[in-house]
Coordinates of C-alpha atoms and ligand atoms in Angstrom, one line a residue:
M28 CA 0.0 0.0 0.0
F29 CA 1.3 3.5 -0.8
K30 CA 1.2 6.6 1.4
A31 CA 0.7 10.3 0.7
S32 CA 4.2 10.9 2.1
E33 CA 5.7 8.7 -0.6
G34 CA 5.2 11.4 -3.3
T35 CA 1.8 10.3 -4.7
T36 CA -0.1 13.1 -6.2
P37 CA -3.3 13.6 -4.2
P38 CA -6.3 12.7 -6.4
S39 CA -8.2 15.4 -8.2
V40 CA -11.9 16.0 -7.5
T41 CA -12.7 14.0 -10.6
M42 CA -10.7 10.9 -9.8
A43 CA -12.7 7.8 -10.9
T44 CA -13.4 5.1 -8.4
D45 CA -11.1 2.5 -10.1
E46 CA -8.2 5.0 -10.2
F47 CA -7.8 4.8 -6.4
K48 CA -5.2 2.2 -5.5
Y49 CA -6.6 1.5 -2.0
H50 CA -10.2 1.2 -0.9
I51 CA -11.6 1.3 2.6
C52 CA -15.2 0.4 3.4
C53 CA -16.7 1.1 6.8
M54 CA -19.8 -0.7 7.9
G55 CA -21.8 1.5 10.3
A56 CA -22.3 5.3 9.7
G57 CA -22.8 6.3 13.4
Y58 CA -20.9 8.4 15.9
V59 CA -17.8 6.4 15.3
G60 CA -17.9 5.3 11.7
G61 CA -18.8 8.7 10.3
P62 CA -16.2 10.9 12.0
T63 CA -13.4 8.3 11.9
M64 CA -13.8 7.7 8.2
A65 CA -14.1 11.5 7.6
V66 CA -10.7 12.0 9.2
I67 CA -9.1 9.0 7.4
A68 CA -10.4 10.5 4.1
Q69 CA -9.2 13.9 5.0
R70 CA -5.7 12.7 6.0
C71 CA -5.4 10.1 3.2
P72 CA -6.7 11.7 0.0
H73 CA -5.1 8.9 -2.0
I74 CA -7.4 6.3 -0.3
R75 CA -11.1 6.0 -1.3
V76 CA -13.2 5.7 1.8
C77 CA -16.9 4.6 1.7
V78 CA -19.1 4.4 4.7
V79 CA -22.1 2.1 4.3
D80 CA -25.1 1.5 6.5
I81 CA -28.3 -0.5 6.5
S82 CA -30.2 2.7 7.3
Q83 CA -31.1 4.7 4.2
T84 CA -32.1 7.7 6.4
Q85 CA -28.7 7.8 8.1
I86 CA -26.8 7.6 4.8
D87 CA -29.1 10.3 3.2
A88 CA -28.3 12.6 6.1
W89 CA -24.5 12.1 5.7
N90 CA -25.0 13.2 2.1
T91 CA -26.5 16.5 3.1
D92 CA -25.1 19.4 5.3
D93 CA -27.6 18.4 8.0
L94 CA -25.4 15.6 9.3
P95 CA -27.1 12.9 11.4
I96 CA -24.9 13.7 14.4
Y97 CA -23.7 17.0 15.9
E98 CA -20.0 17.1 16.5
P99 CA -18.0 20.4 16.5
G100 CA -15.8 20.6 13.3
L101 CA -17.2 17.5 11.7
L102 CA -19.2 19.1 8.9
E103 CA -16.1 21.1 7.7
V104 CA -14.0 17.9 7.6
V105 CA -16.8 15.9 5.8
K106 CA -17.3 18.7 3.2
E107 CA -13.5 18.7 2.5
S108 CA -13.5 15.1 1.2
R109 CA -17.1 14.2 0.4
G110 CA -17.5 13.4 -3.3
R111 CA -13.7 13.4 -3.6
N112 CA -12.5 10.3 -1.7
L113 CA -15.3 10.1 0.9
F114 CA -18.6 8.5 0.1
F115 CA -21.7 7.4 2.0
S116 CA -23.8 4.6 0.5
T117 CA -26.2 1.8 1.2
D118 CA -24.7 -0.3 -1.6
I119 CA -23.1 -2.5 1.0
D120 CA -22.3 -5.5 -1.3
S121 CA -20.5 -3.5 -4.0
E122 CA -18.4 -1.5 -1.4
I123 CA -17.3 -4.6 0.4
K124 CA -16.3 -6.3 -2.8
R125 CA -14.2 -3.3 -3.8
A126 CA -12.6 -2.8 -0.4
D127 CA -9.0 -3.8 0.6
M128 CA -9.9 -3.1 4.2
V129 CA -13.3 -3.3 5.8
F130 CA -14.0 -1.6 9.2
I131 CA -16.8 -2.9 11.3
S132 CA -18.2 0.0 13.3
V133 CA -21.6 -1.0 14.2
N134 CA -23.5 -0.7 17.5
T135 CA -22.9 -3.3 20.2
P136 CA -25.5 -2.5 22.8
T137 CA -26.2 -4.3 26.1
K138 CA -28.4 -7.4 25.6
T139 CA -32.0 -6.8 26.7
T140 CA -33.2 -10.4 26.7
G141 CA -31.8 -13.9 26.9
I142 CA -28.5 -15.1 28.4
G143 CA -26.6 -12.2 30.0
A144 CA -29.5 -9.8 29.6
G145 CA -28.8 -6.4 31.1
K146 CA -25.0 -7.0 31.1
A147 CA -23.5 -8.8 28.1
A148 CA -22.8 -6.9 24.9
N149 CA -24.9 -8.0 22.0
I150 CA -22.4 -8.6 19.1
K151 CA -25.1 -9.6 16.7
N152 CA -24.5 -6.7 14.4
C153 CA -20.7 -7.5 14.2
E154 CA -21.5 -11.1 13.4
L155 CA -24.0 -9.9 10.7
C156 CA -21.3 -7.7 9.2
A157 CA -18.8 -10.7 9.2
R158 CA -21.5 -12.8 7.5
K159 CA -22.1 -10.2 4.9
I160 CA -18.4 -9.9 4.1
A161 CA -18.0 -13.7 3.9
E162 CA -21.0 -13.8 1.6
V163 CA -19.9 -11.2 -1.0
A164 CA -16.1 -11.0 -0.8
D165 CA -14.2 -12.4 -3.8
T166 CA -10.8 -10.8 -3.0
P167 CA -8.6 -10.9 0.2
K168 CA -9.4 -8.3 2.9
V169 CA -8.3 -7.0 6.2
V170 CA -11.3 -6.9 8.5
V171 CA -11.0 -4.4 11.3
E172 CA -13.1 -4.5 14.4
K173 CA -13.6 -0.8 15.3
S174 CA -16.7 -1.5 17.5
T175 CA -16.1 -2.1 21.2
V176 CA -16.5 -5.9 21.6
P177 CA -16.1 -8.6 24.3
V178 CA -12.6 -10.0 24.4
R179 CA -12.1 -12.9 21.9
T180 CA -14.8 -11.6 19.5
A181 CA -12.3 -11.7 16.7
E182 CA -12.3 -15.4 17.1
A183 CA -16.0 -15.5 16.2
V184 CA -15.4 -13.0 13.3
R185 CA -12.6 -15.2 11.9
R186 CA -14.7 -18.3 12.0
V187 CA -17.6 -16.6 10.3
L188 CA -15.4 -15.2 7.6
A189 CA -13.9 -18.6 7.0
T190 CA -17.3 -19.7 5.7
N191 CA -16.6 -17.8 2.5
D192 CA -16.9 -20.5 -0.2
R193 CA -14.5 -18.9 -2.7
G194 CA -11.4 -19.5 -0.6
V195 CA -10.9 -15.8 0.1
K196 CA -8.2 -15.1 2.8
F197 CA -9.0 -12.6 5.6
Q198 CA -7.1 -11.1 8.4
V199 CA -9.0 -9.8 11.4
L200 CA -7.6 -6.9 13.4
S201 CA -8.8 -5.2 16.5
N202 CA -8.6 -1.4 16.4
P203 CA -10.8 0.0 19.1
E204 CA -11.7 3.7 19.1
F205 CA -11.0 6.0 22.0
L206 CA -12.7 9.2 20.7
A207 CA -15.0 11.0 23.1
E208 CA -18.1 12.7 21.8
G209 CA -18.0 16.5 21.7
T210 CA -14.2 16.3 21.0
A211 CA -14.3 13.6 18.3
M212 CA -12.5 15.7 15.7
P213 CA -9.4 16.6 17.8
D214 CA -9.4 13.2 19.3
L215 CA -9.2 11.6 15.8
Q216 CA -6.8 14.1 14.4
E217 CA -4.4 14.0 17.3
P218 CA -5.2 10.7 19.0
S219 CA -3.5 9.9 22.4
R220 CA -2.8 6.5 20.8
V221 CA -4.0 4.2 18.1
L222 CA -4.2 0.6 19.2
I223 CA -4.0 -2.2 16.7
G224 CA -4.2 -5.9 17.7
G225 CA -3.7 -8.8 15.4
M226 CA -2.5 -12.4 15.1
Q227 CA 1.2 -12.7 15.8
T228 CA 1.8 -14.6 12.5
D229 CA 3.5 -13.4 9.3
A230 CA 0.1 -12.7 7.7
G231 CA -1.3 -11.1 11.0
L232 CA 1.8 -8.8 11.3
A233 CA 1.5 -7.9 7.6
A234 CA -2.2 -6.9 8.2
I235 CA -1.2 -4.8 11.2
Q236 CA 1.4 -3.1 9.1
E237 CA -1.3 -2.3 6.5
L238 CA -3.4 -0.5 9.0
V239 CA -0.3 1.2 10.5
D240 CA 0.4 2.5 7.0
V241 CA -3.1 4.2 7.0
Y242 CA -2.7 5.8 10.4
S243 CA 0.9 6.9 9.9
N244 CA -0.3 9.3 7.3
W245 CA -1.0 11.6 10.3
V246 CA -0.4 9.9 13.6
P247 CA 3.2 9.9 14.9
K248 CA 4.7 6.4 14.9
D249 CA 5.3 6.4 18.7
R250 CA 1.5 6.7 19.2
I251 CA 0.6 3.7 17.2
L252 CA 0.7 0.7 19.5
A253 CA 0.7 -2.8 17.9
T254 CA -0.2 -5.8 20.1
N255 CA -2.0 -9.1 20.0
T256 CA -5.7 -9.3 19.3
W257 CA -7.0 -10.2 22.8
S258 CA -5.0 -7.5 24.6
S259 CA -6.3 -5.0 22.2
E260 CA -10.0 -6.0 22.5
L261 CA -9.7 -6.1 26.3
S262 CA -7.8 -2.8 26.6
K263 CA -10.8 -0.9 25.2
L264 CA -13.2 -2.3 27.8
V265 CA -10.7 -1.6 30.6
A266 CA -10.0 1.9 29.4
N267 CA -13.7 2.8 29.6
A268 CA -14.0 1.0 33.0
F269 CA -11.1 3.0 34.4
L270 CA -12.6 6.3 33.2
A271 CA -16.0 5.4 34.5
Q272 CA -14.5 4.3 37.8
R273 CA -12.8 7.7 38.1
V274 CA -16.2 9.5 37.7
S275 CA -17.9 7.2 40.2
S276 CA -15.0 7.6 42.6
I277 CA -15.2 11.4 42.6
N278 CA -19.0 11.3 42.7
S279 CA -18.8 9.1 45.8
I280 CA -16.6 11.8 47.4
S281 CA -19.0 14.5 46.3
A282 CA -21.6 13.0 48.7
L283 CA -19.1 13.1 51.5
C284 CA -18.1 16.7 50.7
E285 CA -21.8 17.8 50.9
A286 CA -22.1 16.1 54.3
T287 CA -18.9 17.6 55.7
D288 CA -18.8 21.1 54.1
A289 CA -15.7 20.1 52.1
D290 CA -15.6 21.4 48.5
C291 CA -15.3 18.6 46.0
S292 CA -13.7 20.8 43.3
E293 CA -11.0 21.7 45.8
V294 CA -10.5 18.0 46.6
S295 CA -10.2 17.3 42.9
R296 CA -7.7 20.2 42.5
A297 CA -5.6 18.8 45.3
L298 CA -5.6 15.3 43.8
G299 CA -4.9 16.5 40.3
Y300 CA -1.6 18.0 41.2
D301 CA -0.3 14.5 42.0
P302 CA 1.1 13.3 38.6
R303 CA 0.3 9.8 39.5
I304 CA -3.4 10.7 39.8
G305 CA -3.6 13.4 37.1
N306 CA -6.1 16.2 36.9
K307 CA -8.5 15.0 34.2
F308 CA -11.8 13.3 34.7
L309 CA -12.3 14.5 38.3
N310 CA -15.4 16.6 37.8
A311 CA -18.2 15.5 40.1
S312 CA -21.5 15.4 38.3
V313 CA -25.1 14.1 38.4
G314 CA -23.7 10.9 37.0
F315 CA -22.0 9.7 33.9
G316 CA -24.0 8.9 30.8
G317 CA -23.4 8.1 27.2
S318 CA -23.8 5.0 25.1
C319 CA -20.6 3.3 26.3
F320 CA -19.5 3.7 29.9
Q321 CA -22.3 1.7 31.4
K322 CA -22.5 -0.8 28.5
D323 CA -18.7 -1.5 28.6
V324 CA -18.5 -1.7 32.4
L325 CA -21.4 -4.1 32.5
N326 CA -19.8 -6.1 29.7
L327 CA -16.6 -6.4 31.8
V328 CA -18.7 -7.5 34.8
Y329 CA -20.3 -10.1 32.7
I330 CA -17.1 -11.4 31.2
C331 CA -15.6 -11.6 34.8
E332 CA -18.7 -13.5 36.0
S333 CA -18.5 -15.9 33.0
T334 CA -14.8 -16.6 33.5
G335 CA -15.4 -17.5 37.2
L336 CA -14.2 -14.3 38.8
P337 CA -17.1 -13.1 40.9
E338 CA -15.1 -10.9 43.2
V339 CA -13.6 -9.0 40.2
A340 CA -17.0 -8.7 38.7
E341 CA -18.4 -7.3 42.0
Y342 CA -15.6 -4.8 42.2
W343 CA -16.4 -3.3 38.8
N344 CA -20.1 -3.5 39.3
Q345 CA -19.8 -1.0 42.1
V346 CA -18.9 1.7 39.5
I347 CA -22.5 1.3 38.1
V348 CA -24.0 1.0 41.6
M349 CA -22.4 4.4 42.5
N350 CA -23.5 6.0 39.3
D351 CA -27.1 4.9 39.8
H352 CA -26.9 6.2 43.4
Q353 CA -25.6 9.6 42.2
K354 CA -28.5 10.0 39.8
A355 CA -31.1 9.0 42.4
R356 CA -29.4 11.2 45.1
F357 CA -29.8 14.2 42.9
T358 CA -33.6 14.0 42.5
Q359 CA -34.1 13.0 46.1
L360 CA -32.3 16.2 47.1
M361 CA -34.5 18.2 44.8
V362 CA -37.7 16.8 46.3
K363 CA -36.4 17.1 49.9
R364 CA -35.3 20.7 49.5
M365 CA -38.5 21.8 47.8
F366 CA -40.5 20.9 50.9
N367 CA -40.9 17.2 50.1
T368 CA -43.3 17.9 47.3
I369 CA -42.9 18.9 43.7
T370 CA -46.4 17.8 42.6
G371 CA -47.6 20.4 40.1
K372 CA -44.4 22.4 40.3
K373 CA -42.6 23.5 37.2
I374 CA -39.0 22.4 37.0
A375 CA -36.8 23.9 34.3
V376 CA -34.3 21.3 33.1
L377 CA -31.3 22.9 31.4
G378 CA -29.5 20.4 29.3
F379 CA -30.6 16.9 28.1
A380 CA -27.6 15.6 26.3
F381 CA -25.3 13.3 28.2
K382 CA -22.5 15.9 28.0
K383 CA -21.9 19.2 26.3
D384 CA -21.1 19.6 22.6
T385 CA -23.1 16.6 21.5
G386 CA -26.8 16.0 20.7
D387 CA -26.4 12.4 21.9
T388 CA -28.9 11.4 24.7
R389 CA -28.0 7.7 25.1
E390 CA -28.0 6.9 28.8
T391 CA -28.1 10.6 29.6
P392 CA -28.6 11.3 33.4
A393 CA -31.2 13.8 32.3
V394 CA -33.6 11.0 31.3
F395 CA -33.4 9.4 34.8
V396 CA -33.8 12.7 36.5
C397 CA -36.8 13.7 34.3
K398 CA -38.4 10.3 34.9
A399 CA -38.2 10.8 38.6
L400 CA -39.6 14.3 38.4
L401 CA -42.5 13.0 36.4
E402 CA -43.2 10.3 38.9
E403 CA -43.5 13.1 41.5
Q404 CA -46.0 14.7 39.1
A405 CA -43.9 17.8 38.3
R406 CA -44.2 19.6 35.0
V407 CA -40.8 19.6 33.3
Q408 CA -39.7 22.4 31.0
V409 CA -36.6 21.3 29.1
Y410 CA -34.1 23.2 27.1
D411 CA -31.1 21.7 25.3
P412 CA -29.4 23.5 22.4
Q413 CA -28.9 20.3 20.4
V414 CA -31.6 17.8 21.4
K415 CA -34.9 17.7 19.5
R416 CA -38.1 17.0 21.3
S417 CA -38.7 13.8 19.3
Q418 CA -35.3 12.5 20.4
M419 CA -36.2 13.1 24.1
F420 CA -39.2 10.8 23.7
I421 CA -37.2 8.2 21.9
E422 CA -34.8 8.2 24.8
F423 CA -37.5 8.0 27.5
D424 CA -38.9 4.9 25.8
Y425 CA -35.5 3.3 25.0
T426 CA -33.8 3.9 28.3
C427 CA -36.6 3.9 30.8
G428 CA -39.5 2.2 29.0
V429 CA -41.5 5.4 29.5
N430 CA -43.9 6.1 26.6
K431 CA -47.3 7.5 26.0
D432 CA -48.9 4.1 26.2
N433 CA -47.9 3.6 29.8
T434 CA -47.7 7.3 30.7
P435 CA -50.6 9.0 28.9
K436 CA -49.7 12.4 30.2
L437 CA -46.0 12.2 29.1
E438 CA -46.3 14.6 26.2
E439 CA -48.1 17.3 28.2
S440 CA -45.9 16.9 31.2
I441 CA -42.7 17.6 29.2
V442 CA -42.6 21.0 27.6
T443 CA -39.6 21.7 25.3
C444 CA -38.4 25.2 25.1
E445 CA -36.5 27.4 22.7
D446 CA -34.1 28.7 25.2
A447 CA -33.1 28.7 28.9
Y448 CA -35.2 31.8 29.7
S449 CA -38.5 30.3 28.4
A450 CA -37.7 27.1 30.2
A451 CA -37.2 29.0 33.5
D452 CA -40.3 31.1 33.1
G453 CA -42.6 30.6 36.1
A454 CA -40.4 27.6 37.2
H455 CA -40.0 26.7 40.9
A456 CA -36.5 25.3 40.3
L457 CA -33.7 25.0 37.7
A458 CA -32.0 21.6 37.3
I459 CA -28.7 21.9 35.3
L460 CA -28.0 18.5 33.9
T461 CA -25.6 19.2 31.0
E462 CA -22.6 21.5 31.2
W463 CA -23.3 23.6 28.1
D464 CA -21.0 26.7 28.1
E465 CA -24.0 29.0 27.5
F466 CA -25.4 28.0 30.9
K467 CA -22.4 29.8 32.5
T468 CA -23.2 33.1 31.1
L469 CA -27.0 33.3 31.4
D470 CA -28.6 36.4 32.8
Y471 CA -29.5 34.7 36.1
Q472 CA -31.0 37.9 37.5
R473 CA -33.5 37.9 34.6
I474 CA -34.2 34.2 35.2
Y475 CA -34.7 34.8 39.0
N476 CA -37.2 37.7 38.3
N477 CA -39.4 35.4 36.3
M478 CA -39.3 32.3 38.6
A479 CA -41.6 31.3 41.4
K480 CA -40.1 32.0 44.9
P481 CA -38.3 30.7 46.7
A482 CA -36.3 30.0 43.5
F483 CA -34.1 26.9 43.7
V484 CA -31.1 25.9 41.6
F485 CA -29.9 22.4 41.6
D486 CA -26.6 22.3 39.7
G487 CA -25.6 18.8 38.7
R488 CA -22.6 19.9 36.6
G489 CA -20.8 22.6 38.7
V490 CA -21.7 25.2 36.1
V491 CA -23.0 28.2 38.1
D492 CA -21.2 30.7 40.3
I493 CA -22.9 29.8 43.6
E494 CA -22.1 33.0 45.4
V495 CA -23.4 35.2 42.6
L496 CA -26.6 33.3 42.4
R497 CA -27.1 33.3 46.2
K498 CA -26.6 37.1 46.2
I499 CA -29.4 37.3 43.6
G500 CA -31.6 35.4 45.9
F501 CA -31.5 31.8 44.6
E502 CA -31.4 28.9 47.0
V503 CA -28.5 27.0 45.4
Y504 CA -27.5 23.3 45.7
C505 CA -24.5 22.1 43.7
I506 CA -23.1 18.6 43.5
G507 CA -20.1 18.3 45.9
K508 CA -20.5 21.7 47.5
S509 CA -21.6 22.6 51.0
R510 CA -25.3 23.1 51.3
P511 CA -27.1 26.1 52.7
K512 CA -28.5 25.2 56.1
Y513 CA -32.3 25.4 56.5
S514 CA -34.7 24.0 59.0
L515 CA -35.0 20.9 56.9
D516 CA -31.4 19.8 57.6
S517 CA -31.3 16.7 59.7
K518 CA -27.9 17.6 61.2
Ligands
LIG624 N1 -20.2 6.7 20.4 C1 -18.9 6.8 20.8 O1 -18.5 7.8 21.2 C2 -18.0 5.6 20.7 C3 -18.5 4.3 20.4 N2 -17.6 3.3 20.4 C4 -18.1 1.9 20.0 O2 -18.2 2.0 18.5 C5 -19.3 1.2 18.1 C6 -20.3 2.0 17.3 O3 -20.8 3.0 18.2 P1 -21.6 4.2 17.6 O4 -21.0 4.7 16.3 O5 -21.9 5.2 18.7 O6 -23.0 3.5 17.2 P2 -24.2 4.1 16.4 O7 -25.4 3.5 16.9 O8 -24.1 5.6 16.3 O9 -23.9 3.7 14.9 C7 -24.0 2.3 14.5 C8 -24.4 2.3 13.0 O10 -24.3 0.9 12.6 C9 -25.3 0.7 11.7 N3 -25.5 -0.8 11.5 C10 -25.9 -1.7 12.4 N4 -25.8 -2.9 11.9 C11 -25.3 -2.8 10.6 C12 -25.0 -3.7 9.6 N5 -25.2 -5.0 9.7 N6 -24.4 -3.2 8.4 C13 -24.2 -1.9 8.3 N7 -24.5 -1.0 9.2 C14 -25.1 -1.4 10.4 C15 -26.5 1.3 12.3 O11 -27.6 1.5 11.4 C16 -25.9 2.6 12.9 O12 -26.1 3.7 11.9 C17 -19.9 0.6 19.4 O13 -19.4 -0.7 19.6 C18 -19.4 1.5 20.5 O14 -19.3 0.9 21.7 C19 -16.3 3.4 20.6 C20 -15.7 4.6 20.9 C21 -16.6 5.8 21.0
LIG625 O1 -16.1 4.2 24.1 C1 -16.7 5.3 24.1 O2 -17.8 5.5 23.8 C2 -16.0 6.5 24.6 O3 -16.5 6.7 26.0 C3 -16.0 7.9 26.6 O4 -16.3 9.1 25.8 P1 -17.8 9.7 25.9 O5 -18.7 8.8 26.6 O6 -18.1 10.2 24.6 O7 -17.6 11.0 26.8 P2 -16.8 11.3 28.2 O8 -16.1 12.6 28.1 O9 -15.9 10.2 28.6 O10 -17.9 11.5 29.2 C4 -18.7 10.3 29.6 C5 -19.6 10.8 30.8 O11 -18.9 11.0 32.0 C6 -19.2 12.3 32.5 N1 -18.0 12.8 33.2 C7 -16.8 12.9 32.5 C8 -15.7 13.4 33.2 C9 -15.9 13.9 34.5 O12 -14.9 14.4 35.1 N2 -17.1 13.8 35.1 C10 -18.2 13.3 34.5 O13 -19.3 13.3 35.0 C11 -19.6 13.1 31.3 O14 -20.4 14.2 31.6 C12 -20.4 12.0 30.5 O15 -21.7 11.9 30.9 C13 -14.5 7.9 26.7 O16 -14.0 9.1 27.2 C14 -13.8 7.6 25.3 O17 -12.4 7.5 25.4 C15 -14.5 6.4 24.7 O18 -14.0 6.2 23.4

């Protein structure tokens, strides 16, 4: 395979498909497949990259400027290469046939039924991709697991690929993705590391080198780590488990800070100066969300249980227990502080996405908090700059099983608003559930003037300046910070 650095002329806009000497196909045009391939296409103009998906709607959106996902900087990168060497298509068979390398970047959600339900990852989509490749391939291919999968999934992928009846040779690599949503573009353009696992045979090592040659078009060599397949697959699960564990650890301490008048951000600051601990990922919050932390930790728990390691499984399960506790603790605090009843009260929810700079709502803490507020018969007025109303209802149903069939008043109890000010209008409390930058600079005096009194703020993201808001007149509660003392305090 050749590289741009070897003096190849970058292709012109009009380069025909068969003029490209190397073809990549990526199965799955989601949060990972789309951005990852956009960056490969941008950094390797000599490679033709095609992202395929079974969803026509998803592919159609990738072919417009209204991309199916919101990610800062993504549209610019897509526009640079789309139609040149980056394509989005539902013609899966043709693109697999043409490809030298096929990435599998499909969703691997937690199983909801059957063996391992609620814990094990469902790799059905990965297997279906492998079956499709086996069915249509008539030339050798390197198949790359980009999806996060249970350790030893490559073994299954290999066996499925071996069912190809034309004697085609495949190599299977593990190349897990470490991007975080909201920062996907810088994470892909300057990755902390690229991990590639493969068989330690001549053919396996050659396949690893083929993928190294793609990444080394822009990633420094010392950040490309080659290893064996199983270590690579497992490292991805462990990386997410360590990150999630860190959030649960600091969240557990946030509860202790609130009980002792210590300040959790000061504790984080003190910890962060120790280079062995590091200062990242120490922000206490209403709980972690996102499509992967819970899924991957539970998958690790399941793998430990299935390999006869119940103590190890229980250790990691506590990360989830603490996260569930943190989400529940937040709403319990709201109800308690608002005189033990929020029935009929209006609560402004600021932020619905699982973190800032994304429109992704999968496993967002906001859905759990809103569900609890609805159970208390509050009226919820939500504002999020990137989440559409329809998406919120999809999330209620998918994550919590709450829909208009079992909750007839759902649609009228959740009001979606154009901005934070209209959400707060007439509200008894603000609940800040996503750390969008714009929530830091809101005109809180204006908000206070239009709220019912006493006006409460429950900050689940450490966004507001507590002292400024208290001076305005708000009663402010912030995760990990000392609480104002009122007669309701038990201490
Ligand atoms: N979302 C994230 O930030 C990260 C996700 N991951 C992992 O990457 C994988 C993909 O995650 P996302 O991109 O978030 O998922 P996603 O749900 O956004 O996208 C997956 C796409 O695959 C498509 N698909 C499913 N089966 C298919 C098939 N047989 N053929 C073609 N397309 C098919 C779906 O239609 C969907 O568009 C998961 O294993 C996840 O754990 C890893 C790192 C970061
Ligand atoms: O496999 C994945 O899907 C990805 O999962 C995470 O990325 P992501 O979930 O997109 O976002 P994070 O920045 O990790 O945040 C996850 C959750 O933890 C929360 N969080 C994060 C950091 C922190 O200090 N406190 C905290 O509450 C965030 O608000 C968010 O809800 C990892 O950071 C990525 O490396 C990984 O590739």
